[in-house]
Amino acid sequence: MEKAEYMEKAAQHIVDADEEAVEKLAREYLIEGFDPIEMIEKGLSEGIRKLGVLFDRGEIFLPHLIIASEAMTTAVKILEQAMPADQVGKKLAKVVIGTIEGDVHDIGKGIVATMLRVYGFEVFDLGRDVPIATFVEKAKEIGADVVGSSALMTTTMVGQKALEKALKDAGLRDNLITMLGGAATTEHWAAKIGANFWAESAGDTVMKLKEIFS
Amino acid sequence: MNSKERVMAVINHQKPDRMPCFGANCMVTYEQMEAAQAFWPKGHEDGETMARLALASHTVLGFDAVRVPFCQTFEARALGIKIKPGKLPGNMEGIPGIDHPPLYKLDDTPVFPDDFLSRGFIPELLKAVRILKKELGDEVPVIAGIIGPFTLAGSLIDTVPLLKATFKAPDKIRPWLEIGEKAGTALAKALIDAGADIICCEDMTASPELIAPKTYKELELEFQTKQFDAISVPTILHICGKVDPIVEWMAQTGPNILSLDTKTKPHIVREKCGPDVVLLGGVDVATTLFLHGPDEVKREAEEAIADGIQILAPGCAVGPGTPTENLLAMLQVAKGH
Ligand code: B12
Ligand SMILES: [Zn+2]
């Protein structure tokens, strides 16, 4: 198969959320000896970008997007194994992300984490129901460039404010970017508590972070 | 008219003396807890405290209905699901939720316990309804909440696996919807026996923000219809988010009232659903009610009424930190219509 055909097929399998097919394709592609990074950037990413557009237009729905982004993660892992070590290690920025303590909603946060990985960020996903102190400890431990928090409830939004303060108190705040999201939050809220930015969706998050780190 | 007459008038398509105002979801706030001297977590678990706290929406706010429970875990707990207490940062009390990992996997067979109605805190919930009914008689309607089949299915096998199954193996979801419907309906009947005047079914996971509209039509529609058919008192259906793509089918399941999130515009619902279903909603809980002030609340409420809302309400569960004055501003608007 021509390289271009691989790219088209990779994109299409992602659009179809066909995990088995994309996995098989990635393996064949590596056997051919082509550049793994190119498949991520021109094939898989193109597929997920198309899906994002379809999702925003209301033509596909969340289950489709979840399965497609998992398929993408699987394929990226396979391709990464074939990358030179310095390429794998070359990440745009280190991101700590999690859902605020008391909040178990993690679907949206999970999609954000997956997409950031896909776009070349090193992501430390702390999961859901994460105590403020854990965000701070992790950020310190790994020297995070970005700390992102998700809150889906009016009760847990206040934790994002507490996180801003905790990062300040730990002396970390000036050296990193904070971002937040989740259904309960708004741009207004992010501005009010002094976060660097709010993102409406995973796509929006990638766009805003890429503007800062590239 | 008293509150119950007012609410029943709207449900029966007669003219009320003024527009009713109450929420279909939890209306409890920290300020009401103080006023009623009834607090969480006890208010989630003890019938008497629950009833006292629920009363506050009428005695403190002056709203036209009271509502129990305040969380969405009663059926799930009785089905054996592990529940996480509602602890929040800063030692605040919140709303209990479903814990991880889930009890079942998609391929398992769900079990419906024979003693379902005496498990978990269901007996306390029924007790709360009996107390409220005794207290309020035919003055103020008592709303009791159940959880919709789809959301309960998500509590049993976890939401993400459920969502994935809607795409990969939709038929495997049926047994989970069946048990979800059975649990909610059994609870509804017991709540009615205890004195509930209205049953509100919350089905947040059935939102098009989570599942494809096709999934709602091909799976949930059947189970929700079966549930409402089995309920003898007036009903409310609440699904979060922008429900435009499914709202026509939501109305077909047979509720008397649709409770709308502010992302869903009343005039669109009216267009799609015809004249029969009553529209409840109006003011956004996460922004307007929680973060802004009475003026914004009033403006948004007026707009919603002009757009076709018939019962003024918060668009979803009220955040417990919401100021009382914002809720009072809603009532003030309702009184002008
Ligand atoms: C699915 C769901 C659940 C599932 C969660 C499963 C899971 N693993 O996540 C279950 C059923 C378990 C659940 C439980 C509860 N829920 Co719930 N749930 C929802 C629902 C229907 C959808 C949320 C969702 O996943 N949306 C889809 C995703 C993709 O969107 P998203 O999260 O907004 O994420 C996007 C963006 O916001 C952004 N983003 C998200 N995170 C981040 C982070 C960063 C850093 C950035 C930059 C961007 C970003 O990008 C994402 C992708 O595009 C909402 C209603 C709604 N329509 O929002 C209610 C809702 C959030 N839940 C609510 C409630 C009350 C509860 C419960 C308390 C109910 C109960 N008693 O059981 C419990 C919570 C328990 C707890 N302590 O947390 C309320 C909150 C009310 C409020 N305003 O405070 C809502 C609004 C609905 C309601 N009233 O019932 N819920
Ligand atoms: Zn809602």
XYZ file of C-alpha atoms and ligand atoms in Angstrom:
643
model
C 0.000 0.000 0.000
C 1.130 3.556 -0.699
C 1.846 5.760 2.276
C -0.927 8.156 1.306
C -3.392 5.321 1.283
C -2.338 4.394 4.815
C -3.050 7.952 5.918
C -6.494 7.929 4.381
C -7.341 4.570 5.883
C -6.065 5.551 9.332
C -8.254 8.643 9.294
C -11.241 6.647 8.098
C -10.860 3.951 10.762
C -10.804 6.634 13.426
C -13.898 8.261 11.956
C -15.559 4.836 12.024
C -14.293 4.265 15.591
C -12.977 0.892 14.426
C -10.353 0.038 17.012
C -9.413 -3.378 15.608
C -8.937 -2.060 12.112
C -6.801 0.891 13.155
C -4.644 -1.311 15.362
C -4.023 -3.732 12.508
C -3.291 -0.875 10.147
C -0.733 0.666 12.504
C 1.119 -2.648 12.773
C 1.205 -3.148 9.005
C 2.371 0.410 8.550
C 5.307 -0.162 10.883
C 6.257 -3.376 9.083
C 6.471 -1.315 5.882
C 9.017 0.815 7.727
C 7.201 4.157 7.376
C 7.554 7.058 9.818
C 5.303 6.524 12.876
C 5.022 10.236 13.623
C 3.641 10.883 10.190
C 0.816 8.425 10.730
C -0.109 10.093 14.002
C -0.018 13.563 12.552
C -1.440 13.072 9.071
C -3.593 9.985 9.510
C -4.996 9.514 12.985
C -5.148 13.196 13.888
C -6.955 13.985 10.673
C -9.558 11.384 11.609
C -10.103 12.731 15.093
C -10.243 16.286 13.735
C -12.988 15.277 11.318
C -14.871 13.583 14.144
C -14.581 16.699 16.282
C -16.248 18.700 13.526
C -19.014 16.113 13.157
C -19.487 16.092 16.939
C -19.744 19.880 17.130
C -22.313 19.782 14.343
C -24.369 17.217 16.255
C -23.902 14.578 13.558
C -22.200 12.070 15.828
C -22.576 11.619 19.587
C -20.434 11.071 22.647
C -20.234 7.226 22.642
C -18.770 7.381 19.146
C -16.223 9.966 20.230
C -15.206 7.986 23.328
C -14.598 4.811 21.338
C -12.764 6.675 18.585
C -10.477 8.442 21.034
C -9.699 5.129 22.737
C -8.917 3.590 19.352
C -6.639 6.515 18.677
C -4.825 6.055 21.991
C -4.258 2.373 21.224
C -2.867 3.157 17.778
C -0.639 5.947 19.112
C 0.811 3.555 21.709
C 1.675 1.027 19.015
C 3.292 3.681 16.846
C 5.190 5.192 19.751
C 6.941 1.899 20.401
C 8.615 2.317 17.037
C 9.691 5.911 17.616
C 13.231 6.907 18.439
C 13.481 7.545 22.179
C 14.194 11.284 21.814
C 11.047 11.684 19.712
C 8.855 9.957 22.263
C 10.295 12.044 25.034
C 9.776 15.306 23.179
C 6.565 16.618 24.628
C 5.089 20.085 24.293
C 4.398 20.481 28.006
C 3.604 18.566 31.169
C -0.043 18.668 32.134
C -1.569 17.558 35.415
C -5.312 17.035 35.125
C -8.052 15.714 37.370
C -11.620 16.090 38.581
C -12.070 18.026 41.822
C -12.650 16.223 45.119
C -16.289 15.331 45.690
C -16.969 15.063 41.976
C -16.991 11.719 40.195
C -17.729 13.030 36.717
C -14.763 12.098 34.574
C -15.986 11.482 31.054
C -15.195 14.963 29.767
C -11.923 15.165 31.650
C -10.937 11.796 30.179
C -11.571 13.044 26.660
C -9.500 16.156 27.320
C -6.631 14.013 28.657
C -6.746 11.683 25.664
C -6.798 14.521 23.160
C -3.924 16.309 24.846
C -1.862 13.109 24.686
C -2.751 12.742 21.062
C -1.528 16.261 20.378
C 1.833 15.743 22.012
C 1.388 16.755 25.626
C 2.606 14.642 28.497
C -0.478 14.113 30.627
C -0.670 13.020 34.253
C -4.290 12.095 34.788
C -5.048 11.981 38.503
C -8.524 10.581 37.895
C -11.644 11.774 39.615
C -12.531 12.858 43.136
C -9.003 14.237 43.557
C -8.096 16.151 46.752
C -6.627 19.628 46.174
C -3.414 18.569 47.931
C -2.903 15.776 45.403
C -3.009 18.251 42.497
C -0.423 20.394 44.234
C 1.862 17.475 45.164
C 1.800 16.059 41.662
C 2.423 19.444 40.055
C 5.417 19.945 42.299
C 6.749 16.426 41.848
C 6.797 16.471 38.064
C 7.339 20.195 37.546
C 4.054 20.698 35.759
C 3.635 23.400 33.123
C -0.135 23.167 33.252
C -2.660 22.212 35.919
C -6.175 21.498 34.698
C -9.227 20.793 36.805
C -12.688 19.623 35.914
C -15.865 20.323 37.898
C -19.323 19.314 36.781
C -21.257 20.437 39.814
C -21.942 23.774 41.426
C -20.845 22.156 44.675
C -17.386 21.203 43.411
C -16.625 24.315 41.358
C -15.518 25.946 44.593
C -12.699 23.388 44.721
C -11.217 25.033 41.637
C -10.969 28.270 43.539
C -9.317 26.431 46.431
C -6.885 24.886 43.947
C -5.820 28.327 42.704
C -5.073 29.344 46.260
C -3.288 26.111 47.132
C -1.008 26.476 44.112
C -0.248 30.040 45.175
C 0.437 28.994 48.750
C 2.815 26.307 47.504
C 4.664 28.941 45.480
C 3.918 27.166 42.207
C 1.259 29.374 40.704
C 3.518 31.874 38.921
C 5.321 29.157 37.025
C 2.403 27.355 35.538
C -0.771 27.762 33.549
C -4.086 26.823 35.129
C -7.038 25.799 33.020
C -10.461 24.587 33.923
C -13.571 23.074 32.441
C -16.594 20.875 33.048
C -20.290 21.508 32.579
C -20.785 23.709 35.666
C -17.977 26.094 34.791
C -17.891 29.138 32.556
C -15.402 31.589 31.171
C -16.763 34.024 33.719
C -15.945 31.642 36.576
C -12.399 31.045 35.335
C -11.787 34.795 35.171
C -13.356 35.324 38.573
C -11.077 32.865 40.352
C -7.980 33.890 38.431
C -7.380 30.798 36.305
C -5.476 31.316 33.072
C -8.246 29.992 30.876
C -11.456 28.065 30.545
C -12.120 25.653 27.739
C -15.461 24.627 26.417
C -14.403 21.315 24.925
C -11.426 19.033 24.373
C -10.820 20.630 20.986
C -10.893 24.085 22.523
C -8.417 22.946 25.205
C -5.957 21.657 22.621
C -6.251 24.862 20.611
C -5.676 27.114 23.608
C -2.737 25.106 24.955
C -1.126 24.852 21.526
C -1.233 28.624 21.269
C 0.802 28.789 24.464
C 3.168 25.859 23.903
C 4.422 25.336 20.378
C -55.958 29.042 45.244
C -53.572 27.112 47.438
C -50.358 25.703 46.010
C -51.803 22.315 45.207
C -54.849 23.760 43.430
C -52.548 26.074 41.504
C -50.245 23.279 40.374
C -53.112 20.928 39.543
C -54.815 23.674 37.540
C -51.775 23.961 35.279
C -51.484 20.184 34.931
C -55.179 19.989 34.013
C -54.855 22.823 31.508
C -57.021 25.194 33.526
C -56.112 28.735 34.417
C -54.265 29.094 37.739
C -54.599 32.287 39.816
C -50.901 32.813 39.112
C -47.954 30.879 37.746
C -46.650 28.167 40.109
C -42.979 28.185 41.080
C -41.029 25.115 42.240
C -38.208 22.851 41.115
C -38.546 19.315 39.814
C -35.063 18.438 41.117
C -33.419 19.031 44.474
C -34.122 22.546 45.805
C -32.113 22.328 49.051
C -29.520 24.955 49.973
C -27.240 25.506 52.959
C -29.298 28.538 53.937
C -32.469 26.434 54.010
C -30.644 23.864 56.152
C -29.857 26.587 58.661
C -33.403 27.892 58.632
C -34.911 24.422 59.048
C -32.142 23.255 61.387
C -31.999 20.099 59.314
C -28.695 19.208 57.701
C -26.895 16.838 55.380
C -25.787 14.078 55.615
C -28.660 13.237 57.981
C -31.133 14.783 55.565
C -30.205 12.115 53.013
C -30.600 9.216 55.409
C -33.196 9.966 58.053
C -36.867 10.333 57.145
C -37.713 12.974 59.715
C -34.749 15.211 58.905
C -35.401 14.738 55.202
C -39.022 15.832 55.606
C -38.062 18.855 57.706
C -35.503 19.950 55.132
C -37.874 19.391 52.201
C -40.483 21.581 53.893
C -38.104 24.517 53.687
C -38.776 24.953 49.977
C -42.324 25.894 50.977
C -41.816 27.516 54.383
C -38.588 29.408 53.625
C -38.874 30.005 49.886
C -42.653 29.980 49.521
C -42.389 27.619 46.535
C -45.472 25.706 45.435
C -44.172 22.185 46.082
C -41.823 20.232 48.300
C -39.519 17.547 46.962
C -37.679 14.478 48.210
C -35.097 12.990 47.939
C -32.086 15.281 47.444
C -29.775 12.858 45.687
C -30.087 10.175 43.046
C -28.843 7.125 44.860
C -31.853 5.479 46.513
C -32.630 2.815 43.892
C -28.942 2.214 43.190
C -28.127 1.672 46.856
C -31.054 -0.713 47.234
C -29.769 -2.621 44.199
C -26.463 -3.134 46.003
C -24.392 -0.363 44.418
C -21.662 1.189 46.535
C -22.407 4.812 47.342
C -19.932 7.569 47.968
C -20.851 10.046 50.707
C -21.356 13.658 49.612
C -18.134 15.031 51.075
C -16.771 18.187 49.483
C -13.506 20.111 49.745
C -13.371 22.193 52.910
C -15.437 19.633 54.812
C -18.687 20.805 53.234
C -21.625 18.448 52.812
C -22.750 17.632 49.309
C -24.794 15.106 47.425
C -23.925 11.391 47.641
C -23.166 9.673 44.370
C -22.345 6.360 42.758
C -18.951 4.968 43.745
C -16.394 3.054 41.745
C -15.821 0.321 40.640
C -19.277 -0.697 39.417
C -20.989 -3.794 40.762
C -21.598 -5.361 37.367
C -20.101 -5.763 33.927
C -22.133 -5.496 30.736
C -22.258 -9.278 30.231
C -23.399 -10.065 33.772
C -26.994 -10.776 34.739
C -28.560 -8.167 37.020
C -30.354 -9.247 40.166
C -33.493 -7.530 41.465
C -33.783 -8.198 45.209
C -37.213 -9.300 46.477
C -36.917 -6.992 49.452
C -35.931 -3.999 47.256
C -38.319 -1.595 48.988
C -36.938 -2.299 52.438
C -33.290 -1.915 51.436
C -30.908 1.010 51.862
C -32.613 4.265 52.768
C -35.840 3.623 50.846
C -37.821 3.070 54.093
C -36.600 6.489 55.317
C -37.589 8.117 52.036
C -41.081 6.620 52.309
C -41.276 7.824 55.890
C -40.362 11.346 54.774
C -43.165 11.294 52.209
C -45.663 10.139 54.837
C -44.604 12.942 57.197
C -44.809 15.549 54.430
C -48.223 14.349 53.351
C -49.515 14.485 56.897
C -48.086 17.959 57.342
C -49.222 19.418 54.018
C -52.398 17.483 53.196
C -53.985 19.033 50.143
C -52.319 22.408 50.585
C -48.954 21.805 48.918
C -48.088 18.985 46.508
C -45.446 16.479 47.550
C -43.100 15.576 44.704
C -41.145 12.350 45.018
C -38.239 11.520 42.744
C -37.233 8.357 40.979
C -34.362 7.683 38.582
C -34.920 6.796 34.944
C -34.027 3.406 33.440
C -31.047 4.613 31.453
C -29.406 6.447 34.334
C -29.932 3.473 36.647
C -28.384 1.193 34.033
C -25.369 3.509 34.186
C -25.263 3.220 37.968
C -25.162 -0.567 37.673
C -22.495 -1.055 35.005
C -20.904 2.424 35.113
C -21.657 5.182 32.674
C -18.714 4.890 30.297
C -19.180 1.143 29.612
C -22.892 1.853 29.135
C -22.163 4.604 26.623
C -19.726 2.402 24.767
C -22.282 -0.400 24.620
C -24.835 1.928 23.013
C -22.427 2.125 20.086
C -21.001 -1.379 20.022
C -23.684 -3.718 21.363
C -26.982 -1.899 21.980
C -28.952 -5.111 22.527
C -26.854 -5.996 25.547
C -28.233 -2.931 27.315
C -31.815 -4.180 27.433
C -31.547 -6.286 30.630
C -30.047 -3.250 32.388
C -32.843 -0.979 31.223
C -35.355 -3.588 32.285
C -34.061 -3.735 35.850
C -33.712 0.060 35.883
C -37.336 0.481 34.866
C -38.494 -2.125 37.355
C -36.652 -0.468 40.238
C -37.893 3.041 39.464
C -41.467 1.905 38.960
C -41.511 -0.150 42.168
C -40.211 2.853 44.072
C -42.739 5.168 42.411
C -45.640 2.946 43.464
C -44.431 2.809 47.054
C -43.974 6.592 47.065
C -47.537 7.045 45.810
C -48.844 4.703 48.522
C -46.961 6.825 51.039
C -48.735 9.944 49.756
C -46.703 11.433 46.903
C -48.843 13.691 44.698
C -46.425 13.911 41.773
C -43.611 11.616 40.615
C -40.558 13.178 38.986
C -38.306 10.916 36.963
C -34.739 12.182 36.524
C -32.871 10.540 33.692
C -29.730 12.606 33.268
C -27.723 9.970 31.426
C -30.364 9.754 28.669
C -29.375 13.252 27.527
C -28.287 13.694 23.899
C -25.179 15.234 25.442
C -24.303 11.639 26.343
C -26.168 9.225 24.112
C -27.222 9.360 20.483
C -30.857 10.397 19.967
C -31.256 7.117 18.088
C -30.422 5.240 21.295
C -33.136 7.153 23.129
C -35.678 6.362 20.448
C -34.775 2.710 19.983
C -34.203 1.768 23.625
C -35.142 4.260 26.301
C -38.459 5.367 24.799
C -39.983 1.915 25.324
C -38.875 1.575 28.950
C -39.755 5.118 29.949
C -43.207 4.742 28.399
C -43.750 1.494 30.287
C -42.774 3.256 33.500
C -45.086 6.240 33.087
C -47.943 3.929 32.041
C -47.623 2.204 35.428
C -47.713 5.440 37.456
C -51.145 6.640 38.526
C -50.356 10.224 39.603
C -49.141 13.199 37.505
C -45.543 12.851 36.324
C -42.559 15.007 35.450
C -39.693 13.953 33.186
C -36.346 15.667 33.641
C -33.399 15.130 31.311
C -30.422 17.465 31.555
C -28.836 19.459 28.794
C -30.070 20.439 25.380
C -32.731 17.847 24.616
C -34.039 19.277 21.319
C -33.224 16.141 19.283
C -35.203 13.818 21.611
C -37.800 16.072 23.189
C -40.562 14.887 20.894
C -40.011 11.303 22.102
C -39.677 12.452 25.693
C -43.202 13.828 25.436
C -44.375 10.589 23.819
C -43.335 8.604 26.908
C -46.316 10.233 28.611
C -45.255 12.672 31.341
C -47.641 15.507 32.263
C -44.750 17.902 32.686
C -41.356 18.239 30.987
C -38.692 19.795 33.194
C -36.280 21.660 30.926
C -32.674 22.642 31.334
C -32.105 26.249 30.238
C -30.125 24.967 27.254
C -33.447 23.797 25.813
C -35.683 26.574 24.544
C -39.381 26.275 25.483
C -40.759 27.489 22.138
C -38.849 24.746 20.313
C -40.270 22.140 22.692
C -43.750 23.491 22.146
C -43.301 23.307 18.391
C -42.084 19.732 18.540
C -44.397 18.354 21.232
C -47.745 20.042 20.592
C -50.048 21.693 23.141
C -50.525 18.919 25.735
C -47.356 18.726 27.759
C -46.753 21.347 30.482
C -43.351 23.077 30.401
C -41.392 23.640 33.612
C -38.054 25.433 33.816
C -36.604 28.879 33.406
C -33.478 29.835 35.336
C -30.004 28.343 35.020
C -28.671 26.749 38.205
C -24.915 26.851 37.590
C -24.639 30.471 36.451
C -27.637 32.700 37.098
C -28.947 31.248 40.354
C -25.612 30.328 41.859
C -23.306 33.111 40.731
C -25.427 36.098 39.784
C -28.000 38.225 41.565
C -31.773 38.733 41.783
C -31.870 41.132 38.823
C -30.338 38.609 36.438
C -32.601 35.899 37.865
C -35.669 38.022 37.190
C -34.567 38.891 33.685
C -33.924 35.262 32.778
C -37.212 34.137 34.358
C -39.212 36.731 32.405
C -37.545 35.684 29.169
C -38.307 32.021 29.811
C -41.955 32.797 30.562
C -42.226 34.851 27.407
C -40.787 31.851 25.572
C -43.436 29.442 26.880
C -42.518 28.250 30.373
C -45.678 27.509 32.418
C -44.157 26.573 35.767
C -41.196 28.700 36.783
C -38.322 26.565 38.093
C -34.579 26.134 38.350
C -33.373 24.360 35.190
C -31.892 21.483 37.181
C -30.855 20.621 40.750
C -30.127 23.815 42.686
C -26.529 24.177 43.872
C -26.592 24.052 47.686
C -24.547 27.268 47.877
C -27.243 29.216 46.002
C -28.355 32.378 47.839
C -31.957 32.435 49.095
C -32.551 35.894 47.625
C -32.041 34.504 44.125
C -34.654 31.821 44.684
C -37.040 34.372 46.196
C -36.582 36.514 43.087
C -37.984 33.636 41.036
C -41.097 33.452 43.163
C -41.561 37.185 42.812
C -41.570 36.853 39.034
C -44.038 33.949 39.162
C -46.354 36.056 41.293
C -46.550 38.613 38.492
C -47.974 36.093 36.000
C -22.992 11.527 33.039
C -23.393 12.242 34.304
C -23.223 11.566 35.486
C -22.558 10.200 35.566
C -21.023 10.430 35.599
C -20.243 9.297 34.985
C -18.814 9.648 34.831
N -17.983 8.665 34.959
O -18.412 10.770 34.559
C -23.140 9.702 36.918
C -24.471 9.030 36.654
C -22.240 8.760 37.712
C -23.421 11.011 37.618
C -23.484 11.128 38.986
C -23.883 12.272 39.610
N -24.326 13.394 39.027
Co -24.190 13.747 37.171
N -24.316 14.158 35.376
C -23.944 13.550 34.276
C -24.342 14.386 33.046
C -25.674 13.827 32.539
C -23.344 14.465 31.896
C -21.906 14.862 32.232
C -20.996 14.518 31.068
O -20.248 13.547 31.122
N -21.090 15.257 29.957
C -20.368 14.993 28.724
C -18.922 15.517 28.786
C -18.162 15.199 27.506
O -18.988 16.899 28.921
P -18.165 17.725 30.027
O -17.950 16.900 31.212
O -18.782 19.038 30.168
O -16.709 17.876 29.380
C -16.357 18.664 28.266
C -16.050 20.110 28.627
O -16.709 20.575 29.767
C -14.555 20.184 28.730
N -13.912 19.843 30.004
C -14.286 18.951 30.932
N -13.390 18.855 31.909
C -12.404 19.696 31.625
C -11.232 20.001 32.306
C -10.365 20.945 31.798
C -9.103 21.220 32.518
C -10.685 21.618 30.594
C -9.777 22.643 30.081
C -11.852 21.304 29.902
C -12.721 20.349 30.407
O -14.147 19.258 27.761
C -15.014 18.119 27.797
C -15.005 17.411 26.495
O -15.450 18.219 25.419
C -24.541 15.802 33.679
C -25.550 16.694 32.987
C -24.951 17.445 31.846
N -25.637 17.444 30.750
O -23.874 17.993 31.959
C -24.958 15.447 35.098
C -24.668 16.408 36.254
C -23.310 17.024 36.055
N -24.705 15.529 37.420
C -25.246 16.092 38.443
C -25.425 15.478 39.719
C -26.178 16.263 40.760
C -24.901 14.203 39.958
C -24.963 13.431 41.272
C -24.739 14.224 42.523
C -26.310 12.716 41.304
C -26.429 11.595 42.286
N -26.893 11.887 43.455
O -26.146 10.475 41.919
C -23.872 12.390 41.070
C -22.505 12.953 41.444
C -21.846 12.299 42.532
C -20.570 13.022 42.789
N -20.269 13.195 44.046
O -19.887 13.435 41.891
C -25.706 17.483 38.130
C -24.879 18.595 38.744
C -25.810 19.673 39.251
C -25.080 20.889 39.549
N -25.221 21.876 38.676
O -24.404 20.966 40.522
C -25.778 17.459 36.604
C -25.591 18.816 35.935
C -27.171 16.907 36.224
C -28.221 16.888 37.299
N -28.700 17.954 37.834
O -28.635 15.818 37.661
N -23.610 11.986 36.732
Zn -30.730 18.296 35.010
